[in-house]
CSV table of C-alpha atoms in Angstrom, one decimal:
chain,number,residue,atom,x,y,z
A,315,MET,CA,11.4,42.2,-82.6
A,316,CYS,CA,10.9,44.5,-79.7
A,317,GLY,CA,7.9,44.5,-77.4
A,318,THR,CA,6.3,47.6,-76.0
A,319,SER,CA,8.5,47.3,-72.9
A,320,GLY,CA,11.6,47.5,-75.0
A,321,THR,CA,12.6,43.8,-74.5
A,322,LEU,CA,13.3,41.5,-77.4
A,323,LEU,CA,10.5,39.0,-78.1
A,324,PRO,CA,11.5,35.3,-78.1
A,325,SER,CA,8.8,34.8,-80.8
A,326,SER,CA,11.1,36.6,-83.3
A,327,GLY,CA,12.7,33.2,-84.2
A,328,VAL,CA,16.3,34.2,-83.6
A,329,GLY,CA,18.6,32.5,-81.1
A,330,PRO,CA,19.8,33.8,-77.7
A,331,ALA,CA,23.2,34.7,-79.1
A,332,THR,CA,21.7,37.0,-81.7
A,333,ILE,CA,19.3,38.5,-79.2
A,334,ASN,CA,22.1,39.2,-76.7
A,335,SER,CA,24.3,40.8,-79.4
A,336,THR,CA,21.4,43.1,-80.4
A,337,VAL,CA,20.8,44.0,-76.7
A,338,SER,CA,24.4,44.9,-76.3
A,339,ALA,CA,24.4,47.1,-79.4
A,340,LEU,CA,21.2,48.9,-78.3
A,341,ARG,CA,22.6,49.3,-74.8
A,342,PHE,CA,25.7,51.0,-76.2
A,343,LEU,CA,23.5,53.2,-78.4
A,344,PHE,CA,21.3,54.4,-75.6
A,345,THR,CA,24.0,54.8,-72.9
A,346,VAL,CA,27.0,56.0,-74.8
A,347,THR,CA,25.9,57.4,-78.1
A,348,LEU,CA,22.6,59.1,-77.0
A,349,ASN,CA,23.5,59.4,-73.3
A,350,ARG,CA,20.0,58.1,-72.4
A,351,ARG,CA,20.5,55.4,-69.8
A,352,ASP,CA,16.8,55.5,-69.0
A,353,LEU,CA,16.1,53.9,-72.3
A,354,SER,CA,18.3,50.9,-71.6
A,355,ARG,CA,16.8,49.9,-68.3
A,356,THR,CA,14.4,47.4,-69.8
A,357,LEU,CA,17.0,45.8,-72.0
A,358,VAL,CA,17.8,42.3,-70.6
A,359,ASN,CA,19.9,39.5,-72.0
A,360,THR,CA,18.3,36.2,-72.8
A,361,ARG,CA,19.6,33.0,-71.1
A,362,ASN,CA,21.1,30.5,-73.5
A,363,PRO,CA,19.6,27.1,-72.6
A,364,ARG,CA,22.3,24.6,-71.7
A,365,LYS,CA,21.9,21.2,-73.3
A,366,LEU,CA,23.3,18.0,-71.9
A,367,PRO,CA,26.3,16.8,-73.9
A,368,ASP,CA,26.1,13.7,-76.0
A,369,VAL,CA,28.3,10.9,-74.5
A,370,LEU,CA,29.5,7.7,-76.0
A,371,SER,CA,29.6,4.4,-74.1
A,372,VAL,CA,33.0,2.8,-73.5
A,373,GLU,CA,32.1,0.3,-76.2
A,374,GLU,CA,31.2,3.0,-78.6
A,375,ALA,CA,34.4,4.9,-77.9
A,376,ALA,CA,36.4,1.8,-78.7
A,377,ARG,CA,34.5,1.2,-82.0
A,378,LEU,CA,35.0,4.8,-82.9
A,379,LEU,CA,38.8,4.7,-82.4
A,380,GLU,CA,39.1,1.4,-84.3
A,381,ALA,CA,37.2,3.0,-87.2
A,382,ALA,CA,39.4,6.0,-87.4
A,383,PRO,CA,40.8,6.6,-91.0
A,384,GLY,CA,44.4,5.7,-90.4
A,385,ILE,CA,46.9,5.5,-87.5
A,386,LYS,CA,47.4,9.3,-87.3
A,387,TYR,CA,43.7,10.0,-86.8
A,388,LYS,CA,43.4,7.0,-84.4
A,389,ALA,CA,46.2,8.5,-82.3
A,390,ALA,CA,44.7,12.0,-82.5
A,391,LEU,CA,41.3,10.9,-81.5
A,392,GLY,CA,42.9,8.7,-78.8
A,393,VAL,CA,44.4,11.9,-77.3
A,394,ALA,CA,41.0,13.6,-77.4
A,395,TYR,CA,39.4,10.7,-75.5
A,396,GLY,CA,42.4,9.4,-73.5
A,397,ALA,CA,43.4,12.9,-72.2
A,398,GLY,CA,40.2,14.8,-72.5
A,399,LEU,CA,41.6,17.5,-74.8
A,400,ARG,CA,39.7,19.7,-77.1
A,401,PHE,CA,40.4,19.2,-80.8
A,402,SER,CA,42.0,22.6,-81.1
A,403,LYS,CA,44.6,21.5,-78.5
A,404,VAL,CA,45.1,18.1,-80.0
A,405,ALA,CA,45.9,19.7,-83.3
A,406,HIS,CA,48.5,22.0,-81.9
A,407,LEU,CA,50.4,19.5,-79.8
A,408,LYS,CA,54.1,19.2,-80.5
A,409,ILE,CA,56.3,16.2,-80.2
A,410,ASP,CA,58.1,17.7,-77.2
A,411,ASP,CA,54.7,18.1,-75.4
A,412,ILE,CA,54.7,14.4,-74.7
A,413,ASP,CA,56.5,13.8,-71.5
A,414,SER,CA,56.9,10.0,-71.3
A,415,THR,CA,59.1,10.2,-68.2
A,416,ARG,CA,56.4,12.0,-66.0
A,417,MET,CA,53.6,10.5,-68.1
A,418,LEU,CA,52.1,13.9,-68.8
A,419,ILE,CA,51.0,15.9,-71.9
A,420,ARG,CA,51.8,19.6,-71.7
A,421,VAL,CA,49.0,21.8,-72.9
A,422,GLU,CA,50.2,25.3,-73.7
A,423,GLN,CA,47.8,28.3,-73.4
A,424,GLY,CA,44.7,26.3,-72.5
A,425,LYS,CA,41.4,27.9,-71.7
A,426,GLY,CA,42.0,31.1,-69.8
A,427,ARG,CA,45.5,31.3,-71.4
A,428,LYS,CA,47.0,29.0,-68.8
A,429,ASP,CA,49.5,26.2,-69.4
A,430,ARG,CA,48.5,22.9,-67.8
A,431,ASN,CA,49.3,19.2,-67.8
A,432,ALA,CA,47.0,16.5,-69.1
A,433,MET,CA,47.2,12.8,-68.2
A,434,LEU,CA,49.1,10.4,-70.4
A,435,SER,CA,48.1,6.7,-69.8
A,436,PRO,CA,50.5,3.8,-70.8
A,437,GLN,CA,48.0,2.8,-73.5
A,438,LEU,CA,47.8,6.3,-75.0
A,439,LEU,CA,51.6,6.5,-75.0
A,440,GLU,CA,51.9,3.3,-76.9
A,441,LEU,CA,49.4,4.5,-79.4
A,442,LEU,CA,51.3,7.7,-79.9
A,443,ARG,CA,54.6,5.8,-80.3
A,444,LEU,CA,52.9,3.7,-83.0
A,445,TRP,CA,52.0,6.9,-84.8
A,446,TRP,CA,55.5,8.4,-84.2
A,447,ARG,CA,57.2,5.4,-85.8
A,448,GLU,CA,54.8,5.5,-88.8
A,449,GLY,CA,55.3,9.2,-89.1
A,450,LYS,CA,59.0,8.9,-89.1
A,451,ARG,CA,58.8,6.2,-91.8
A,452,ARG,CA,56.7,8.6,-93.9
A,453,GLY,CA,59.1,11.4,-93.3
A,454,VAL,CA,56.5,13.8,-91.9
A,455,MET,CA,57.8,14.1,-88.3
A,456,LEU,CA,60.2,17.0,-87.9
A,457,PRO,CA,62.5,17.4,-84.9
A,458,HIS,CA,60.6,19.4,-82.3
A,459,GLY,CA,57.8,19.7,-84.8
A,460,TRP,CA,54.0,19.1,-84.7
A,461,LEU,CA,52.8,15.8,-83.3
A,462,PHE,CA,50.1,15.6,-85.9
A,463,PRO,CA,51.4,17.5,-89.0
A,464,TRP,CA,49.5,18.2,-92.1
A,465,ARG,CA,50.8,17.4,-95.6
A,466,SER,CA,53.3,20.3,-95.5
A,467,ARG,CA,54.9,19.0,-92.3
A,468,THR,CA,55.4,22.6,-91.2
A,469,ASP,CA,51.6,23.1,-90.5
A,470,PRO,CA,49.6,21.2,-87.9
A,471,ILE,CA,46.4,19.3,-88.8
A,472,SER,CA,43.4,21.5,-88.4
A,473,SER,CA,40.4,21.1,-86.0
A,474,ARG,CA,38.2,20.8,-89.1
A,475,GLN,CA,40.1,17.9,-90.4
A,476,LEU,CA,39.8,16.1,-87.0
A,477,HIS,CA,36.1,16.9,-87.0
A,478,ARG,CA,35.7,15.3,-90.4
A,479,ALA,CA,37.7,12.3,-89.2
A,480,VAL,CA,35.6,11.7,-86.1
A,481,GLN,CA,32.3,12.0,-88.1
A,482,GLU,CA,33.7,9.5,-90.7
A,483,ALA,CA,34.7,7.1,-88.0
A,484,ALA,CA,31.3,7.4,-86.3
A,485,GLU,CA,29.6,6.5,-89.6
A,486,VAL,CA,31.9,3.5,-90.2
A,487,ALA,CA,31.4,2.3,-86.6
A,488,GLY,CA,27.6,2.5,-86.9
A,489,ILE,CA,27.3,5.1,-84.2
A,490,HIS,CA,24.0,7.0,-84.6
A,491,LYS,CA,24.5,9.5,-81.8
A,492,ARG,CA,25.4,13.1,-82.8
A,493,VAL,CA,29.2,13.0,-82.7
A,494,SER,CA,30.7,16.5,-82.4
A,495,PRO,CA,34.3,17.7,-81.8
A,496,HIS,CA,33.6,17.7,-78.1
A,497,THR,CA,32.0,14.3,-77.8
A,498,LEU,CA,35.3,12.4,-77.0
A,499,ARG,CA,36.1,15.0,-74.3
A,500,HIS,CA,32.7,14.7,-72.8
A,501,SER,CA,33.0,10.9,-72.9
A,502,PHE,CA,36.4,11.1,-71.1
A,503,ASP,CA,34.9,13.2,-68.3
A,504,THR,CA,31.8,11.0,-67.9
A,505,HIS,CA,33.7,7.7,-67.9
A,506,LEU,CA,36.1,8.9,-65.3
A,507,LEU,CA,33.2,10.0,-63.1
A,508,GLU,CA,31.5,6.6,-63.6
A,509,ASP,CA,34.7,4.9,-62.6
A,510,GLY,CA,34.6,6.7,-59.3
A,511,THR,CA,37.2,9.4,-59.9
A,512,ASP,CA,36.7,12.4,-57.6
A,513,ILE,CA,35.0,15.2,-59.4
A,514,ARG,CA,37.7,17.7,-58.2
A,515,VAL,CA,40.4,15.6,-59.8
A,516,ILE,CA,38.4,15.6,-63.1
A,517,GLN,CA,38.1,19.4,-62.7
A,518,VAL,CA,41.9,19.6,-62.7
A,519,LEU,CA,42.3,17.2,-65.6
A,520,LEU,CA,39.9,19.3,-67.7
A,521,GLY,CA,41.4,22.6,-66.7
A,522,HIS,CA,38.0,23.9,-65.5
A,523,SER,CA,38.2,27.0,-63.3
A,524,LYS,CA,34.7,26.3,-61.8
A,525,LEU,CA,33.6,23.1,-60.3
A,526,GLU,CA,30.0,23.6,-61.5
A,527,THR,CA,31.2,23.3,-65.1
A,528,THR,CA,32.6,19.8,-64.3
A,529,ALA,CA,29.5,18.9,-62.3
A,530,LEU,CA,27.5,19.0,-65.6
A,531,TYR,CA,28.8,15.6,-66.4
A,532,ALA,CA,27.2,14.1,-63.3
A,533,LYS,CA,23.9,14.7,-65.1
A,534,VAL,CA,24.9,12.4,-67.9
A,535,SER,CA,26.7,9.7,-65.9
A,536,THR,CA,24.5,6.6,-66.0
A,537,ARG,CA,26.2,4.9,-63.1
A,538,THR,CA,25.8,8.0,-61.0
A,539,ILE,CA,22.1,8.1,-61.7
A,540,HIS,CA,21.7,4.3,-61.2
A,541,ALA,CA,23.6,4.5,-57.9
A,542,VAL,CA,20.9,6.7,-56.3
A,543,ALA,CA,18.1,5.0,-54.5
A,544,GLY,CA,14.9,6.7,-55.5
A,545,PRO,CA,12.3,7.8,-53.0
A,546,LEU,CA,9.8,5.2,-54.2
A,547,ASP,CA,12.3,2.5,-53.6
A,548,ARG,CA,12.9,3.7,-50.0
A,549,LEU,CA,9.2,3.9,-49.4
A,550,MET,CA,8.5,0.4,-50.6
A,551,ALA,CA,11.5,-0.9,-48.6
A,552,LEU,CA,10.1,0.7,-45.5
A,553,THR,CA,6.7,-0.9,-46.0
A,554,GLU,CA,8.3,-4.3,-46.6
A,555,GLY,CA,10.7,-3.9,-43.7
A,556,LYS,CA,14.0,-4.0,-45.6
A,557,SER,CA,16.7,-1.6,-46.6
A,558,PRO,CA,16.7,-0.3,-50.2
A,559,ASP,CA,19.5,-1.3,-52.5
A,560,PRO,CA,22.1,1.5,-53.0
């Protein structure tokens, strides 16, 4: 696993996370336990390659929501897509987090342990009201309780249950892309960007602390890519004496 220089070989077949964990353990051993800092100088972390997220088209997102197994899951997945929330945050929303007066969703203790507000569109509010009325009819909506309760009513639905629901919906909708718990959030970001929303506004809506994290979605936005005139187009336009299309 280790080469002659003391570095971990990538040919060992283990992933970057395992390699970096081992490097940290060895660094602690050499620097703290053995007090031999010289032995840790060649230990370096391996970069974890960042993959582009899978994104649904608007039409696929609509099919996915329609195929959700019931109104509760349709509303929950609607929050994930319509507000760009992670499944863990969707699962722990309470009824009082929905502010229909200010048209906001309160997200407590988001990433970085910061409270923030997410957007609440009129269509999403109507979808949540449909679920609220159905939940009241079923007797599962407690005053000031969970927006998406589990069978006990006192416990929220779990992220795992939402994950199963979105995968089931994707299968029913005939979507063959790899749909993960983050797919709807990624699609929310990308579709906003494609509709011309300023990337800094999207950064705030997502709760990202760094703009470069949000900028990742520019790499998967088809409209952003198609809006760029390639160098060959410009070259051909110059030779033909006309301006390239934007």
